[in-house]
Tab-separated table of N, CA, C and O in Angstrom:
chain	number	residue	atom	x	y	z
A	1	MET	N	122.183	182.324	90.942
A	1	MET	CA	123.580	182.008	91.171
A	1	MET	C	123.707	180.506	91.339
A	1	MET	O	123.095	179.911	92.194
A	2	THR	N	124.541	179.909	90.527
A	2	THR	CA	124.789	178.479	90.595
A	2	THR	C	126.093	178.239	91.336
A	2	THR	O	127.079	178.910	91.097
A	3	THR	N	126.093	177.287	92.257
A	3	THR	CA	127.301	176.961	93.012
A	3	THR	C	127.691	175.531	92.694
A	3	THR	O	126.847	174.654	92.642
A	4	ARG	N	128.974	175.320	92.469
A	4	ARG	CA	129.473	173.967	92.242
A	4	ARG	C	130.740	173.784	93.074
A	4	ARG	O	131.416	174.743	93.400
A	5	MET	N	131.046	172.545	93.402
A	5	MET	CA	132.215	172.264	94.226
A	5	MET	C	133.414	171.946	93.349
A	5	MET	O	133.306	171.253	92.359
A	6	LYS	N	134.567	172.488	93.716
A	6	LYS	CA	135.834	172.155	93.087
A	6	LYS	C	136.734	171.601	94.173
A	6	LYS	O	136.353	171.502	95.323
A	7	ALA	N	137.959	171.310	93.842
A	7	ALA	CA	138.894	170.703	94.780
A	7	ALA	C	139.088	171.541	96.044
A	7	ALA	O	139.239	171.001	97.117
A	8	LEU	N	139.060	172.862	95.927
A	8	LEU	CA	139.330	173.710	97.080
A	8	LEU	C	138.113	174.473	97.558
A	8	LEU	O	138.221	175.573	98.060
A	9	GLY	N	136.942	173.930	97.432
A	9	GLY	CA	135.760	174.554	98.001
A	9	GLY	C	134.823	175.117	96.954
A	9	GLY	O	135.028	174.952	95.763
A	10	PRO	N	133.777	175.816	97.415
A	10	PRO	CA	132.750	176.309	96.505
A	10	PRO	C	133.240	177.447	95.621
A	10	PRO	O	134.045	178.255	96.033
A	11	VAL	N	132.743	177.461	94.404
A	11	VAL	CA	133.066	178.520	93.461
A	11	VAL	C	131.758	178.955	92.828
A	11	VAL	O	130.934	178.123	92.469
A	12	THR	N	131.559	180.257	92.673
A	12	THR	CA	130.335	180.730	92.036
A	12	THR	C	130.604	181.039	90.580
A	12	THR	O	131.744	181.260	90.167
A	13	ASP	N	129.552	181.080	89.800
A	13	ASP	CA	129.666	181.403	88.378
A	13	ASP	C	129.790	182.899	88.148
A	13	ASP	O	129.892	183.335	87.016
A	14	GLN	N	129.761	183.701	89.210
A	14	GLN	CA	129.833	185.143	89.047
A	14	GLN	C	131.241	185.625	88.736
A	14	GLN	O	131.438	186.741	88.306
A	15	GLY	N	132.256	184.813	88.975
A	15	GLY	CA	133.625	185.183	88.662
A	15	GLY	C	134.194	186.241	89.583
A	15	GLY	O	135.046	187.016	89.179
A	16	ASN	N	133.723	186.316	90.835
A	16	ASN	CA	134.244	187.302	91.777
A	16	ASN	C	135.695	187.001	92.108
A	16	ASN	O	136.035	185.895	92.486
A	17	ALA	N	136.553	188.024	91.985
A	17	ALA	CA	137.962	187.842	92.325
A	17	ALA	C	138.122	187.613	93.823
A	17	ALA	O	138.954	186.838	94.254
A	18	GLU	N	137.342	188.289	94.625
A	18	GLU	CA	137.400	188.154	96.081
A	18	GLU	C	136.094	187.552	96.575
A	18	GLU	O	135.214	188.256	97.054
A	19	GLN	N	135.959	186.273	96.415
A	19	GLN	CA	134.732	185.605	96.839
A	19	GLN	C	134.622	185.609	98.349
A	19	GLN	O	135.574	185.274	99.056
A	20	LEU	N	133.461	185.978	98.849
A	20	LEU	CA	133.184	185.934	100.275
A	20	LEU	C	132.382	184.681	100.578
A	20	LEU	O	131.443	184.339	99.865
A	21	MET	N	132.778	183.998	101.636
A	21	MET	CA	132.151	182.735	102.016
A	21	MET	C	131.546	182.865	103.407
A	21	MET	O	132.067	183.585	104.257
A	22	THR	N	130.469	182.151	103.643
A	22	THR	CA	129.829	182.137	104.955
A	22	THR	C	130.565	181.172	105.884
A	22	THR	O	131.373	180.351	105.434
A	23	THR	N	130.232	181.251	107.166
A	23	THR	CA	130.799	180.324	108.144
A	23	THR	C	130.461	178.882	107.757
A	23	THR	O	131.313	177.994	107.821
A	24	GLY	N	129.230	178.651	107.336
A	24	GLY	CA	128.812	177.307	106.937
A	24	GLY	C	129.595	176.781	105.749
A	24	GLY	O	129.994	175.617	105.723
A	25	GLU	N	129.829	177.631	104.743
A	25	GLU	CA	130.587	177.216	103.562
A	25	GLU	C	132.028	176.866	103.918
A	25	GLU	O	132.572	175.863	103.450
A	26	VAL	N	132.652	177.706	104.754
A	26	VAL	CA	134.038	177.448	105.152
A	26	VAL	C	134.116	176.179	106.004
A	26	VAL	O	135.026	175.368	105.851
A	27	ALA	N	133.141	175.997	106.879
A	27	ALA	CA	133.121	174.807	107.729
A	27	ALA	C	133.025	173.536	106.886
A	27	ALA	O	133.738	172.562	107.133
A	28	VAL	N	132.175	173.534	105.872
A	28	VAL	CA	132.057	172.380	104.979
A	28	VAL	C	133.376	172.148	104.269
A	28	VAL	O	133.866	171.014	104.171
A	29	TRP	N	133.975	173.206	103.767
A	29	TRP	CA	135.242	173.110	103.043
A	29	TRP	C	136.343	172.514	103.926
A	29	TRP	O	137.088	171.638	103.500
A	30	LEU	N	136.427	172.998	105.188
A	30	LEU	CA	137.462	172.525	106.106
A	30	LEU	C	137.082	171.225	106.819
A	30	LEU	O	137.871	170.675	107.572
A	31	GLN	N	135.852	170.770	106.609
A	31	GLN	CA	135.330	169.549	107.219
A	31	GLN	C	135.357	169.622	108.739
A	31	GLN	O	135.795	168.702	109.433
A	32	VAL	N	134.878	170.760	109.257
A	32	VAL	CA	134.708	170.953	110.698
A	32	VAL	C	133.307	171.499	110.928
A	32	VAL	O	132.656	171.991	110.008
A	33	ALA	N	132.848	171.418	112.151
A	33	ALA	CA	131.532	171.967	112.489
A	33	ALA	C	131.588	173.500	112.476
A	33	ALA	O	132.629	174.083	112.812
A	34	PRO	N	130.490	174.155	112.095
A	34	PRO	CA	130.463	175.618	112.149
A	34	PRO	C	130.821	176.148	113.544
A	34	PRO	O	131.483	177.183	113.669
A	35	LYS	N	130.413	175.439	114.585
A	35	LYS	CA	130.734	175.837	115.964
A	35	LYS	C	132.250	175.834	116.182
A	35	LYS	O	132.788	176.721	116.858
A	36	THR	N	132.949	174.855	115.611
A	36	THR	CA	134.410	174.808	115.724
A	36	THR	C	135.024	176.039	115.077
A	36	THR	O	135.912	176.679	115.644
A	37	LEU	N	134.537	176.399	113.910
A	37	LEU	CA	135.038	177.582	113.212
A	37	LEU	C	134.778	178.848	114.029
A	37	LEU	O	135.642	179.718	114.139
A	38	ARG	N	133.592	178.933	114.634
A	38	ARG	CA	133.279	180.097	115.497
A	38	ARG	C	134.205	180.131	116.704
A	38	ARG	O	134.681	181.198	117.108
A	39	ASN	N	134.481	178.966	117.299
A	39	ASN	CA	135.404	178.905	118.438
A	39	ASN	C	136.801	179.348	118.025
A	39	ASN	O	137.476	180.078	118.753
A	40	TRP	N	137.266	178.880	116.865
A	40	TRP	CA	138.577	179.292	116.375
A	40	TRP	C	138.626	180.798	116.174
A	40	TRP	O	139.603	181.445	116.532
A	41	ARG	N	137.555	181.364	115.597
A	41	ARG	CA	137.505	182.809	115.357
A	41	ARG	C	137.567	183.561	116.675
A	41	ARG	O	138.315	184.528	116.818
A	42	SER	N	136.839	183.097	117.669
A	42	SER	CA	136.821	183.731	118.983
A	42	SER	C	138.187	183.664	119.659
A	42	SER	O	138.622	184.616	120.315
A	43	ALA	N	138.887	182.548	119.465
A	43	ALA	CA	140.209	182.360	120.072
A	43	ALA	C	141.328	182.989	119.244
A	43	ALA	O	142.478	183.025	119.684
A	44	GLY	N	141.006	183.474	118.052
A	44	GLY	CA	142.005	184.102	117.196
A	44	GLY	C	142.943	183.118	116.511
A	44	GLY	O	144.046	183.488	116.132
A	45	ILE	N	142.500	181.867	116.352
A	45	ILE	CA	143.380	180.868	115.741
A	45	ILE	C	142.878	180.376	114.383
A	45	ILE	O	143.557	179.601	113.730
A	46	GLY	N	141.744	180.814	113.951
A	46	GLY	CA	141.200	180.379	112.667
A	46	GLY	C	141.523	181.372	111.572
A	46	GLY	O	142.264	182.334	111.775
A	47	PRO	N	140.969	181.134	110.383
A	47	PRO	CA	141.181	182.074	109.283
A	47	PRO	C	140.566	183.441	109.603
A	47	PRO	O	139.583	183.529	110.344
A	48	MET	N	141.167	184.485	109.065
A	48	MET	CA	140.680	185.839	109.310
A	48	MET	C	139.266	186.012	108.754
A	48	MET	O	138.979	185.613	107.627
A	49	ALA	N	138.399	186.578	109.567
A	49	ALA	CA	137.012	186.797	109.167
A	49	ALA	C	136.737	188.293	109.056
A	49	ALA	O	137.407	189.113	109.675
A	50	LEU	N	135.726	188.630	108.270
A	50	LEU	CA	135.248	190.004	108.129
A	50	LEU	C	133.838	190.072	108.684
A	50	LEU	O	133.100	189.087	108.622
A	51	LYS	N	133.459	191.216	109.200
A	51	LYS	CA	132.081	191.427	109.607
A	51	LYS	C	131.492	192.521	108.741
A	51	LYS	O	131.980	193.648	108.735
A	52	LEU	N	130.466	192.174	107.985
A	52	LEU	CA	129.805	193.112	107.086
A	52	LEU	C	128.364	193.285	107.538
A	52	LEU	O	127.563	192.367	107.395
A	53	ASN	N	128.076	194.438	108.120
A	53	ASN	CA	126.733	194.700	108.654
A	53	ASN	C	126.278	193.586	109.589
A	53	ASN	O	125.133	193.138	109.542
A	54	GLY	N	127.195	193.097	110.409
A	54	GLY	CA	126.874	192.068	111.392
A	54	GLY	C	126.991	190.639	110.887
A	54	GLY	O	126.897	189.704	111.662
A	55	ALA	N	127.194	190.459	109.587
A	55	ALA	CA	127.324	189.120	109.014
A	55	ALA	C	128.799	188.760	108.892
A	55	ALA	O	129.584	189.533	108.351
A	56	VAL	N	129.167	187.596	109.393
A	56	VAL	CA	130.550	187.130	109.320
A	56	VAL	C	130.788	186.499	107.950
A	56	VAL	O	130.022	185.650	107.510
A	57	ARG	N	131.854	186.936	107.300
A	57	ARG	CA	132.243	186.390	105.999
A	57	ARG	C	133.747	186.168	105.977
A	57	ARG	O	134.502	186.814	106.692
A	58	TYR	N	134.159	185.245	105.133
A	58	TYR	CA	135.575	184.912	104.969
A	58	TYR	C	135.954	185.128	103.514
A	58	TYR	O	135.215	184.720	102.617
A	59	GLN	N	137.110	185.736	103.277
A	59	GLN	CA	137.624	185.840	101.921
A	59	GLN	C	138.273	184.502	101.574
A	59	GLN	O	139.058	183.968	102.352
A	60	ARG	N	137.915	183.979	100.427
A	60	ARG	CA	138.428	182.679	100.005
A	60	ARG	C	139.958	182.649	100.048
A	60	ARG	O	140.556	181.699	100.549
A	61	ALA	N	140.604	183.708	99.552
A	61	ALA	CA	142.073	183.766	99.534
A	61	ALA	C	142.645	183.719	100.949
A	61	ALA	O	143.694	183.102	101.180
A	62	ALA	N	141.969	184.350	101.908
A	62	ALA	CA	142.442	184.347	103.294
A	62	ALA	C	142.343	182.944	103.894
A	62	ALA	O	143.220	182.528	104.651
A	63	VAL	N	141.278	182.215	103.557
A	63	VAL	CA	141.125	180.850	104.062
A	63	VAL	C	142.197	179.951	103.442
A	63	VAL	O	142.839	179.157	104.147
A	64	GLU	N	142.425	180.100	102.142
A	64	GLU	CA	143.466	179.313	101.475
A	64	GLU	C	144.835	179.587	102.102
A	64	GLU	O	145.611	178.662	102.338
A	65	ALA	N	145.129	180.855	102.390
A	65	ALA	CA	146.412	181.228	102.997
A	65	ALA	C	146.529	180.640	104.400
A	65	ALA	O	147.593	180.136	104.792
A	66	TRP	N	145.445	180.692	105.162
A	66	TRP	CA	145.452	180.129	106.519
A	66	TRP	C	145.717	178.625	106.477
A	66	TRP	O	146.505	178.104	107.263
A	67	VAL	N	145.070	177.930	105.559
A	67	VAL	CA	145.282	176.491	105.420
A	67	VAL	C	146.748	176.218	105.083
A	67	VAL	O	147.382	175.348	105.684
A	68	ALA	N	147.295	176.967	104.143
A	68	ALA	CA	148.693	176.770	103.744
A	68	ALA	C	149.649	177.049	104.914
A	68	ALA	O	150.625	176.323	105.104
A	69	ASP	N	149.366	178.091	105.693
A	69	ASP	CA	150.242	178.479	106.801
A	69	ASP	C	150.162	177.517	107.979
A	69	ASP	O	151.133	177.350	108.706
A	70	THR	N	149.006	176.919	108.201
A	70	THR	CA	148.821	176.083	109.390
A	70	THR	C	148.944	174.593	109.095
A	70	THR	O	148.957	173.789	110.041
A	71	SER	N	149.052	174.236	107.822
A	71	SER	CA	149.137	172.824	107.458
A	71	SER	C	150.566	172.311	107.588
A	71	SER	O	151.522	173.039	107.378
A	72	LYS	N	150.671	171.055	107.947
A	72	LYS	CA	151.962	170.374	107.923
A	72	LYS	C	151.725	168.941	107.474
A	72	LYS	O	150.614	168.409	107.616
A	73	ALA	N	152.731	168.345	106.963
A	73	ALA	CA	152.594	166.984	106.430
A	73	ALA	C	152.302	166.001	107.560
A	73	ALA	O	152.849	166.095	108.651
A	74	ALA	N	151.416	165.071	107.261
A	74	ALA	CA	151.110	164.013	108.243
A	74	ALA	C	152.252	163.004	108.247
A	74	ALA	O	152.874	162.738	107.232
A	75	GLY	N	152.473	162.449	109.420
A	75	GLY	CA	153.503	161.416	109.432
A	75	GLY	C	154.258	161.318	110.669
A	75	GLY	O	154.468	161.559	111.663
């Protein structure tokens, strides 16, 4: 599996419609520490996460929606 970066984060060559991302991948994309993302998840203020057999994953579309909903123009 080859991973390359695009404007909105990592994309795989597998063409998955619902790409699942790790905490580390989302943290890099959002430019925050993984610990910050875990704190947000614990406080219920970060993007919605899934737990699959104990592994935390994020749906790319859910992270994009969270960014759009929580973003506001600087100024």
